[in-house]
mmCIF file of C-alpha atoms in Angstrom:
data_model
loop_
_atom_site.group_PDB
_atom_site.id
_atom_site.type_symbol
_atom_site.label_atom_id
_atom_site.label_comp_id
_atom_site.label_asym_id
_atom_site.label_seq_id
_atom_site.Cartn_x
_atom_site.Cartn_y
_atom_site.Cartn_z
ATOM 1 C CA MET A 5 124.273 -31.321 -18.410
ATOM 2 C CA SER A 6 122.545 -30.868 -15.035
ATOM 3 C CA ASN A 7 121.632 -33.935 -13.000
ATOM 4 C CA GLN A 8 118.033 -32.700 -12.953
ATOM 5 C CA PRO A 9 115.764 -31.483 -15.765
ATOM 6 C CA GLN A 10 115.122 -27.759 -15.791
ATOM 7 C CA PHE A 11 111.520 -26.524 -15.784
ATOM 8 C CA ARG A 12 110.651 -22.900 -16.429
ATOM 9 C CA VAL A 13 107.337 -21.076 -16.579
ATOM 10 C CA VAL A 14 106.748 -19.725 -20.090
ATOM 11 C CA LYS A 15 103.195 -18.431 -19.719
ATOM 12 C CA VAL A 16 100.458 -17.865 -17.129
ATOM 13 C CA LEU A 17 96.846 -17.615 -18.343
ATOM 14 C CA ARG A 18 94.176 -15.919 -16.223
ATOM 15 C CA GLY A 19 90.443 -15.692 -16.852
ATOM 16 C CA HIS A 20 88.538 -18.142 -14.662
ATOM 17 C CA SER A 21 86.919 -16.759 -11.501
ATOM 18 C CA SER A 22 86.940 -20.099 -9.677
ATOM 19 C CA SER A 23 89.086 -23.238 -9.517
ATOM 20 C CA ILE A 24 89.903 -25.032 -12.775
ATOM 21 C CA VAL A 25 89.025 -28.741 -12.685
ATOM 22 C CA SER A 26 89.741 -29.925 -16.236
ATOM 23 C CA LEU A 27 92.408 -29.248 -18.869
ATOM 24 C CA ASP A 28 93.133 -30.496 -22.377
ATOM 25 C CA VAL A 29 95.718 -29.435 -24.969
ATOM 26 C CA ASP A 30 95.536 -29.259 -28.779
ATOM 27 C CA THR A 31 99.163 -29.059 -29.917
ATOM 28 C CA GLU A 32 98.187 -28.988 -33.603
ATOM 29 C CA ASN A 33 96.525 -25.577 -33.200
ATOM 30 C CA MET A 34 98.389 -24.587 -30.003
ATOM 31 C CA ARG A 35 95.285 -24.279 -27.845
ATOM 32 C CA ILE A 36 94.270 -25.173 -24.293
ATOM 33 C CA LEU A 37 90.758 -26.169 -23.235
ATOM 34 C CA SER A 38 89.805 -25.484 -19.618
ATOM 35 C CA ALA A 39 86.716 -25.939 -17.443
ATOM 36 C CA GLY A 40 86.187 -24.402 -14.015
ATOM 37 C CA LEU A 41 83.811 -24.350 -11.073
ATOM 38 C CA ASP A 42 82.701 -20.902 -12.342
ATOM 39 C CA LYS A 43 80.574 -22.765 -14.947
ATOM 40 C CA LYS A 44 82.807 -21.518 -17.760
ATOM 41 C CA VAL A 45 84.636 -23.434 -20.474
ATOM 42 C CA MET A 46 87.437 -21.548 -22.201
ATOM 43 C CA ILE A 47 89.677 -22.151 -25.218
ATOM 44 C CA TRP A 48 93.015 -20.354 -24.989
ATOM 45 C CA SER A 49 95.483 -19.561 -27.743
ATOM 46 C CA ILE A 50 98.867 -20.521 -26.303
ATOM 47 C CA ASP A 51 100.693 -18.038 -28.552
ATOM 48 C CA SER A 52 98.471 -14.972 -28.172
ATOM 49 C CA GLY A 53 96.615 -15.709 -24.924
ATOM 50 C CA ARG A 54 93.283 -14.876 -26.604
ATOM 51 C CA THR A 55 90.259 -16.812 -25.408
ATOM 52 C CA LEU A 56 86.886 -18.105 -26.487
ATOM 53 C CA LYS A 57 84.482 -18.266 -23.553
ATOM 54 C CA TYR A 58 81.481 -20.557 -23.261
ATOM 55 C CA ASP A 59 79.037 -20.123 -20.372
ATOM 56 C CA HIS A 60 77.182 -23.149 -18.988
ATOM 57 C CA SER A 61 74.169 -23.439 -16.724
ATOM 58 C CA ASP A 62 75.916 -26.103 -14.607
ATOM 59 C CA VAL A 63 79.438 -26.829 -13.411
ATOM 60 C CA VAL A 64 81.465 -28.640 -16.089
ATOM 61 C CA ARG A 65 83.632 -31.338 -14.480
ATOM 62 C CA SER A 66 85.341 -32.545 -17.647
ATOM 63 C CA ALA A 67 86.016 -31.064 -21.109
ATOM 64 C CA ARG A 68 87.951 -32.729 -23.929
ATOM 65 C CA PHE A 69 88.871 -31.903 -27.520
ATOM 66 C CA THR A 70 87.587 -34.397 -30.088
ATOM 67 C CA ASN A 71 90.029 -36.233 -32.356
ATOM 68 C CA SER A 72 89.570 -33.617 -35.114
ATOM 69 C CA HIS A 73 90.278 -30.741 -32.647
ATOM 70 C CA SER A 74 87.548 -28.699 -34.373
ATOM 71 C CA SER A 75 85.097 -29.386 -31.552
ATOM 72 C CA PHE A 76 85.028 -30.382 -27.904
ATOM 73 C CA VAL A 77 82.816 -32.356 -25.534
ATOM 74 C CA THR A 78 81.684 -31.261 -22.061
ATOM 75 C CA ALA A 79 79.965 -32.950 -19.117
ATOM 76 C CA GLY A 80 79.420 -32.398 -15.413
ATOM 77 C CA ASP A 81 76.774 -31.661 -12.810
ATOM 78 C CA GLY A 82 74.026 -31.130 -15.400
ATOM 79 C CA GLN A 83 73.838 -34.896 -16.123
ATOM 80 C CA LYS A 84 74.234 -34.363 -19.855
ATOM 81 C CA LEU A 85 76.917 -34.721 -22.512
ATOM 82 C CA SER A 86 77.262 -31.945 -25.096
ATOM 83 C CA LEU A 87 79.277 -31.434 -28.284
ATOM 84 C CA HIS A 88 80.445 -27.897 -29.151
ATOM 85 C CA LYS A 89 82.023 -26.385 -32.237
ATOM 86 C CA ALA A 90 85.165 -24.472 -31.275
ATOM 87 C CA ARG A 91 84.085 -21.181 -32.827
ATOM 88 C CA VAL A 92 83.569 -17.571 -31.759
ATOM 89 C CA GLN A 93 79.807 -18.073 -32.015
ATOM 90 C CA PRO A 94 79.193 -21.253 -30.002
ATOM 91 C CA GLN A 95 77.288 -24.047 -31.714
ATOM 92 C CA SER A 96 76.282 -26.743 -29.243
ATOM 93 C CA ARG A 97 74.383 -29.997 -29.588
ATOM 94 C CA LEU A 98 73.151 -32.359 -26.902
ATOM 95 C CA VAL A 99 74.776 -35.774 -27.333
ATOM 96 C CA SER A 100 73.085 -37.629 -24.482
ATOM 97 C CA SER A 101 71.076 -36.998 -21.317
ATOM 98 C CA ALA A 102 70.836 -40.698 -20.362
ATOM 99 C CA PHE A 103 72.624 -40.113 -17.047
ATOM 100 C CA PHE A 104 71.257 -40.288 -13.503
ATOM 101 C CA GLY A 105 74.001 -38.551 -11.549
ATOM 102 C CA ARG A 106 76.956 -36.216 -11.835
ATOM 103 C CA ILE A 107 79.360 -37.102 -14.641
ATOM 104 C CA ASN A 108 82.814 -37.484 -13.100
ATOM 105 C CA GLU A 109 85.065 -37.687 -16.153
ATOM 106 C CA ILE A 110 84.983 -38.077 -19.920
ATOM 107 C CA CYS A 111 87.678 -38.954 -22.434
ATOM 108 C CA CYS A 112 87.539 -38.705 -26.224
ATOM 109 C CA SER A 113 89.268 -41.291 -28.368
ATOM 110 C CA PRO A 114 92.352 -39.886 -30.145
ATOM 111 C CA VAL A 115 91.443 -41.804 -33.344
ATOM 112 C CA GLU A 116 87.655 -42.389 -33.349
ATOM 113 C CA ASP A 117 84.485 -40.321 -32.900
ATOM 114 C CA ILE A 118 83.696 -41.787 -29.497
ATOM 115 C CA VAL A 119 83.747 -40.557 -25.918
ATOM 116 C CA ALA A 120 83.921 -42.690 -22.771
ATOM 117 C CA VAL A 121 81.914 -41.435 -19.795
ATOM 118 C CA VAL A 122 81.903 -42.418 -16.095
ATOM 119 C CA CYS A 123 79.037 -41.196 -13.942
ATOM 120 C CA ASN A 124 77.827 -41.279 -10.342
ATOM 121 C CA ASP A 125 74.953 -43.530 -11.466
ATOM 122 C CA ARG A 126 77.672 -46.246 -11.459
ATOM 123 C CA TYR A 127 77.697 -46.833 -15.190
ATOM 124 C CA LEU A 128 80.368 -46.533 -17.832
ATOM 125 C CA ARG A 129 79.127 -45.568 -21.286
ATOM 126 C CA VAL A 130 80.926 -45.347 -24.610
ATOM 127 C CA ILE A 131 79.068 -43.013 -26.962
ATOM 128 C CA ASP A 132 79.500 -42.056 -30.611
ATOM 129 C CA TYR A 133 79.201 -38.270 -30.280
ATOM 130 C CA LYS A 134 78.339 -37.770 -33.968
ATOM 131 C CA THR A 135 75.516 -40.305 -34.255
ATOM 132 C CA ARG A 136 74.629 -40.053 -30.507
ATOM 133 C CA ARG A 137 74.505 -43.843 -30.344
ATOM 134 C CA ILE A 138 75.478 -45.576 -27.094
ATOM 135 C CA MET A 139 77.989 -48.166 -28.314
ATOM 136 C CA HIS A 140 78.609 -49.794 -24.960
ATOM 137 C CA SER A 141 77.206 -49.564 -21.441
ATOM 138 C CA GLN A 142 78.192 -51.500 -18.347
ATOM 139 C CA ILE A 143 77.648 -51.214 -14.630
ATOM 140 C CA THR A 144 80.710 -50.389 -12.509
ATOM 141 C CA HIS A 145 79.058 -51.642 -9.255
ATOM 142 C CA THR A 146 80.849 -48.968 -7.209
ATOM 143 C CA LEU A 147 81.553 -45.279 -7.816
ATOM 144 C CA PRO A 148 83.731 -44.822 -10.953
ATOM 145 C CA THR A 149 86.584 -42.356 -10.524
ATOM 146 C CA SER A 150 88.451 -42.050 -13.835
ATOM 147 C CA VAL A 151 88.376 -43.109 -17.493
ATOM 148 C CA ASP A 152 90.761 -43.023 -20.461
ATOM 149 C CA VAL A 153 90.845 -44.190 -24.104
ATOM 150 C CA SER A 154 94.020 -45.496 -25.763
ATOM 151 C CA VAL A 155 95.303 -44.999 -29.313
ATOM 152 C CA HIS A 156 94.108 -48.572 -29.998
ATOM 153 C CA GLY A 157 90.540 -47.713 -28.932
ATOM 154 C CA LEU A 158 90.755 -49.605 -25.625
ATOM 155 C CA VAL A 159 88.900 -48.111 -22.658
ATOM 156 C CA ALA A 160 90.146 -48.220 -19.069
ATOM 157 C CA TYR A 161 88.161 -47.128 -16.037
ATOM 158 C CA SER A 162 88.654 -47.266 -12.279
ATOM 159 C CA ASN A 163 86.361 -47.227 -9.258
ATOM 160 C CA ASP A 164 86.625 -46.165 -5.628
ATOM 161 C CA ARG A 165 87.243 -49.754 -4.468
ATOM 162 C CA GLY A 166 90.573 -49.995 -6.312
ATOM 163 C CA SER A 167 89.392 -51.958 -9.341
ATOM 164 C CA ILE A 168 90.618 -51.204 -12.884
ATOM 165 C CA GLN A 169 89.009 -52.675 -15.976
ATOM 166 C CA VAL A 170 90.464 -52.470 -19.499
ATOM 167 C CA PHE A 171 88.276 -53.591 -22.390
ATOM 168 C CA ASP A 172 87.641 -53.227 -26.103
ATOM 169 C CA PRO A 173 84.185 -51.631 -26.586
ATOM 170 C CA MET A 174 84.007 -52.570 -30.274
ATOM 171 C CA TYR A 175 84.333 -56.292 -29.626
ATOM 172 C CA LYS A 176 82.908 -56.220 -26.070
ATOM 173 C CA ALA A 177 86.075 -58.045 -24.974
ATOM 174 C CA SER A 178 87.805 -57.737 -21.600
ATOM 175 C CA ILE A 179 91.570 -57.130 -21.880
ATOM 176 C CA LEU A 180 92.656 -56.816 -18.250
ATOM 177 C CA GLY A 181 91.193 -56.700 -14.741
ATOM 178 C CA ILE A 182 93.231 -55.279 -11.848
ATOM 179 C CA GLU A 183 92.454 -55.201 -8.134
ATOM 180 C CA MET A 184 94.591 -52.600 -6.338
ATOM 181 C CA GLU A 185 92.618 -52.317 -3.074
ATOM 182 C CA GLU A 186 93.415 -48.605 -3.103
ATOM 183 C CA ASN A 187 91.150 -45.684 -3.966
ATOM 184 C CA ILE A 188 92.300 -44.744 -7.480
ATOM 185 C CA SER A 189 92.291 -41.031 -8.261
ATOM 186 C CA GLN A 190 93.186 -41.102 -11.952
ATOM 187 C CA LEU A 191 94.503 -43.370 -14.700
ATOM 188 C CA ARG A 192 96.097 -42.638 -18.061
ATOM 189 C CA PHE A 193 97.277 -44.798 -20.981
ATOM 190 C CA HIS A 194 100.901 -44.693 -22.153
ATOM 191 C CA PRO A 195 101.233 -42.785 -25.491
ATOM 192 C CA SER A 196 101.784 -46.147 -27.262
ATOM 193 C CA GLY A 197 98.763 -47.696 -25.524
ATOM 194 C CA HIS A 198 100.917 -50.564 -24.185
ATOM 195 C CA PHE A 199 101.025 -49.415 -20.558
ATOM 196 C CA LEU A 200 98.607 -47.902 -18.055
ATOM 197 C CA ALA A 201 99.503 -45.536 -15.201
ATOM 198 C CA ALA A 202 97.254 -45.235 -12.142
ATOM 199 C CA VAL A 203 97.659 -43.049 -9.043
ATOM 200 C CA SER A 204 95.948 -43.595 -5.703
ATOM 201 C CA GLU A 205 95.019 -41.762 -2.533
ATOM 202 C CA ASN A 206 97.518 -44.027 -0.751
ATOM 203 C CA GLY A 207 100.350 -42.247 -2.576
ATOM 204 C CA SER A 208 101.110 -45.040 -5.065
ATOM 205 C CA LEU A 209 101.967 -44.723 -8.756
ATOM 206 C CA HIS A 210 101.297 -48.054 -10.498
ATOM 207 C CA ILE A 211 102.475 -48.833 -14.041
ATOM 208 C CA TYR A 212 100.785 -51.869 -15.629
ATOM 209 C CA SER A 213 101.874 -53.676 -18.779
ATOM 210 C CA LEU A 214 98.892 -54.510 -20.997
ATOM 211 C CA ILE A 215 101.066 -56.872 -23.010
ATOM 212 C CA GLN A 216 102.385 -58.922 -20.102
ATOM 213 C CA LYS A 217 99.207 -58.300 -18.055
ATOM 214 C CA LYS A 218 101.052 -57.555 -14.861
ATOM 215 C CA LEU A 219 102.390 -54.760 -12.674
ATOM 216 C CA TYR A 220 105.514 -53.323 -14.298
ATOM 217 C CA HIS A 221 106.539 -50.913 -11.545
ATOM 218 C CA ARG A 222 105.229 -49.278 -8.358
ATOM 219 C CA TYR A 223 106.487 -46.069 -6.848
ATOM 220 C CA VAL A 224 105.239 -44.749 -3.460
ATOM 221 C CA LEU A 225 105.260 -41.153 -2.231
ATOM 222 C CA ASN A 226 104.401 -39.861 1.214
ATOM 223 C CA THR A 227 101.365 -37.922 -0.015
ATOM 224 C CA ALA A 228 98.073 -38.853 -1.632
ATOM 225 C CA LEU A 229 98.209 -38.607 -5.446
ATOM 226 C CA LYS A 230 95.405 -37.145 -7.545
ATOM 227 C CA CYS A 231 96.634 -36.618 -11.160
ATOM 228 C CA VAL A 232 99.040 -38.285 -13.602
ATOM 229 C CA ALA A 233 100.367 -37.364 -17.070
ATOM 230 C CA TRP A 234 102.830 -39.021 -19.474
ATOM 231 C CA HIS A 235 105.619 -37.174 -21.262
ATOM 232 C CA ASP A 236 105.463 -37.777 -25.038
ATOM 233 C CA SER A 237 108.622 -39.894 -24.837
ATOM 234 C CA GLY A 238 106.604 -42.412 -22.826
ATOM 235 C CA SER A 239 109.448 -42.936 -20.372
ATOM 236 C CA ILE A 240 108.669 -40.118 -17.922
ATOM 237 C CA VAL A 241 105.534 -39.400 -15.906
ATOM 238 C CA ALA A 242 104.423 -36.482 -13.764
ATOM 239 C CA VAL A 243 102.092 -36.906 -10.793
ATOM 240 C CA ILE A 244 100.350 -34.308 -8.640
ATOM 241 C CA GLY A 245 100.194 -34.896 -4.901
ATOM 242 C CA GLU A 246 97.657 -33.702 -2.357
ATOM 243 C CA ASP A 247 100.490 -31.400 -1.197
ATOM 244 C CA ASN A 248 100.193 -29.801 -4.688
ATOM 245 C CA HIS A 249 103.766 -30.729 -5.598
ATOM 246 C CA CYS A 250 104.436 -32.061 -9.099
ATOM 247 C CA TYR A 251 106.738 -35.086 -8.942
ATOM 248 C CA VAL A 252 108.517 -36.080 -12.165
ATOM 249 C CA TYR A 253 109.579 -39.723 -12.381
ATOM 250 C CA ASP A 254 111.859 -41.577 -14.844
ATOM 251 C CA LEU A 255 110.529 -45.099 -15.502
ATOM 252 C CA ASN A 256 113.620 -46.304 -17.359
ATOM 253 C CA ARG A 257 115.945 -45.497 -14.483
ATOM 254 C CA LYS A 258 113.189 -45.980 -11.856
ATOM 255 C CA MET A 259 114.071 -42.776 -10.082
ATOM 256 C CA ALA A 260 112.588 -39.378 -9.276
ATOM 257 C CA LEU A 261 113.969 -36.577 -11.466
ATOM 258 C CA CYS A 262 112.602 -33.504 -9.737
ATOM 259 C CA ASP A 263 109.875 -31.989 -7.596
ATOM 260 C CA ILE A 264 108.055 -28.820 -8.726
ATOM 261 C CA VAL A 265 106.722 -27.034 -5.657
ATOM 262 C CA ASN A 266 103.371 -25.274 -6.118
ATOM 263 C CA ARG A 267 101.880 -22.993 -3.480
ATOM 264 C CA GLU A 268 98.312 -23.164 -4.811
ATOM 265 C CA ARG A 269 95.904 -26.005 -5.439
ATOM 266 C CA VAL A 270 96.500 -28.169 -8.529
ATOM 267 C CA ASP A 271 93.633 -30.330 -9.852
ATOM 268 C CA ALA A 272 94.484 -30.907 -13.512
ATOM 269 C CA ILE A 273 97.628 -31.653 -15.501
ATOM 270 C CA VAL A 274 98.374 -32.370 -19.183
ATOM 271 C CA TRP A 275 101.761 -32.994 -20.804
ATOM 272 C CA LYS A 276 102.147 -32.474 -24.552
ATOM 273 C CA GLU A 277 105.338 -31.933 -26.590
ATOM 274 C CA ASN A 278 107.438 -30.749 -23.633
ATOM 275 C CA MET A 279 104.658 -28.406 -22.473
ATOM 276 C CA LEU A 280 103.631 -29.301 -18.944
ATOM 277 C CA VAL A 281 100.273 -27.601 -18.400
ATOM 278 C CA MET A 282 98.634 -27.456 -14.985
ATOM 279 C CA ASN A 283 96.233 -25.263 -13.089
ATOM 280 C CA LEU A 284 97.187 -23.292 -9.993
ATOM 281 C CA ASN A 285 93.718 -22.755 -8.563
ATOM 282 C CA GLN A 286 92.135 -20.287 -11.078
ATOM 283 C CA GLN A 287 95.228 -19.900 -13.283
ATOM 284 C CA ILE A 288 96.760 -22.018 -16.031
ATOM 285 C CA VAL A 289 100.546 -22.313 -15.903
ATOM 286 C CA ILE A 290 102.563 -23.577 -18.879
ATOM 287 C CA TRP A 291 105.987 -24.989 -18.093
ATOM 288 C CA ASN A 292 108.697 -25.880 -20.583
ATOM 289 C CA SER A 293 111.552 -28.283 -19.922
ATOM 290 C CA ASP A 294 114.729 -29.810 -21.315
ATOM 291 C CA LEU A 295 113.428 -33.329 -20.768
ATOM 292 C CA ASP A 296 114.397 -34.420 -24.288
ATOM 293 C CA VAL A 297 117.964 -34.846 -23.061
ATOM 294 C CA PHE A 298 116.797 -37.070 -20.198
ATOM 295 C CA SER A 299 114.123 -39.173 -21.856
ATOM 296 C CA GLY A 300 114.741 -42.322 -23.824
ATOM 297 C CA GLU A 301 112.546 -44.912 -25.437
ATOM 298 C CA PHE A 302 110.550 -46.795 -22.813
ATOM 299 C CA ASP A 303 111.338 -50.484 -22.482
ATOM 300 C CA VAL A 304 108.725 -51.840 -24.917
ATOM 301 C CA SER A 305 110.089 -54.564 -27.171
ATOM 302 C CA ASN A 306 109.071 -54.694 -30.824
ATOM 303 C CA GLN A 307 108.075 -58.309 -30.363
ATOM 304 C CA ALA A 308 105.730 -57.483 -27.506
ATOM 305 C CA ALA A 309 104.191 -54.589 -29.441
ATOM 306 C CA ALA A 310 103.668 -56.857 -32.443
ATOM 307 C CA MET A 311 101.921 -59.408 -30.223
ATOM 308 C CA LEU A 312 99.460 -56.791 -29.020
ATOM 309 C CA ALA A 313 98.825 -55.514 -32.554
ATOM 310 C CA HIS A 314 98.193 -59.082 -33.745
ATOM 311 C CA ARG A 315 95.749 -59.701 -30.918
ATOM 312 C CA MET A 316 93.865 -56.499 -31.734
ATOM 313 C CA GLN A 317 93.540 -57.595 -35.370
ATOM 314 C CA GLN A 318 92.170 -60.993 -34.348
ATOM 315 C CA MET A 319 89.470 -59.650 -31.995
#
């Protein structure tokens, strides 16, 4: 076995005429959802490469599949949130236009019919996209930069002053508050929901334990970081630097595994079932790897997981 995991390009998808800024993957139906600065949203068949194209009047900054994968949600410069049926003949419905600025990022819950939205109007909103009801709204005080929803329904968001807030929108309960004093580019929950990864413009990757409510590990690179994605094993993360390299890091062994050098701009990355999907400017590149032989179960004790589950039941 090699000392480093082997990554190989298995497919390159072309169709956008401008940079891609958002990606999502539906492994159940083997599809990729992309949004670009060309005002187009596209759904790609990973097997055949066929696409469904949806034109928008404004730039879409973020597009996500819903938990059923039969539809997707879009948002961006048009200050509105829309729900679309993933069909050849597009069927779209306005979910909300209660925004007063560009929408920076959205994230759909993997288990519920809700979407979390952060906007330049300095508000975070959690919206039921079927009933169009705003379930939760709170001011972020400064410019919000990223948002994610865990498998437990917790919402995490960051702002440009280095603050991270994790809360339960159903019970309006705060779970964790973090002050990093670094401009956070993106954050993502661990697949189990027990950890949170955040990357900053200072080049730091922070891993926080939601169970122990403390910093689990910090790794620093010599370039600003802008994207982060977890491998399904939960023990390996990939981060994208401002130098457009993809750095793969093993959290169990606390060491870097490899560095994928990209010669074009990368702004979005998703990792699902050993498929590492990223954009290279206007293209989508799908990488495959042998990471299964490197990854192991992340250090999450059954007792700690049970404690979190018990707390969620009591809220």
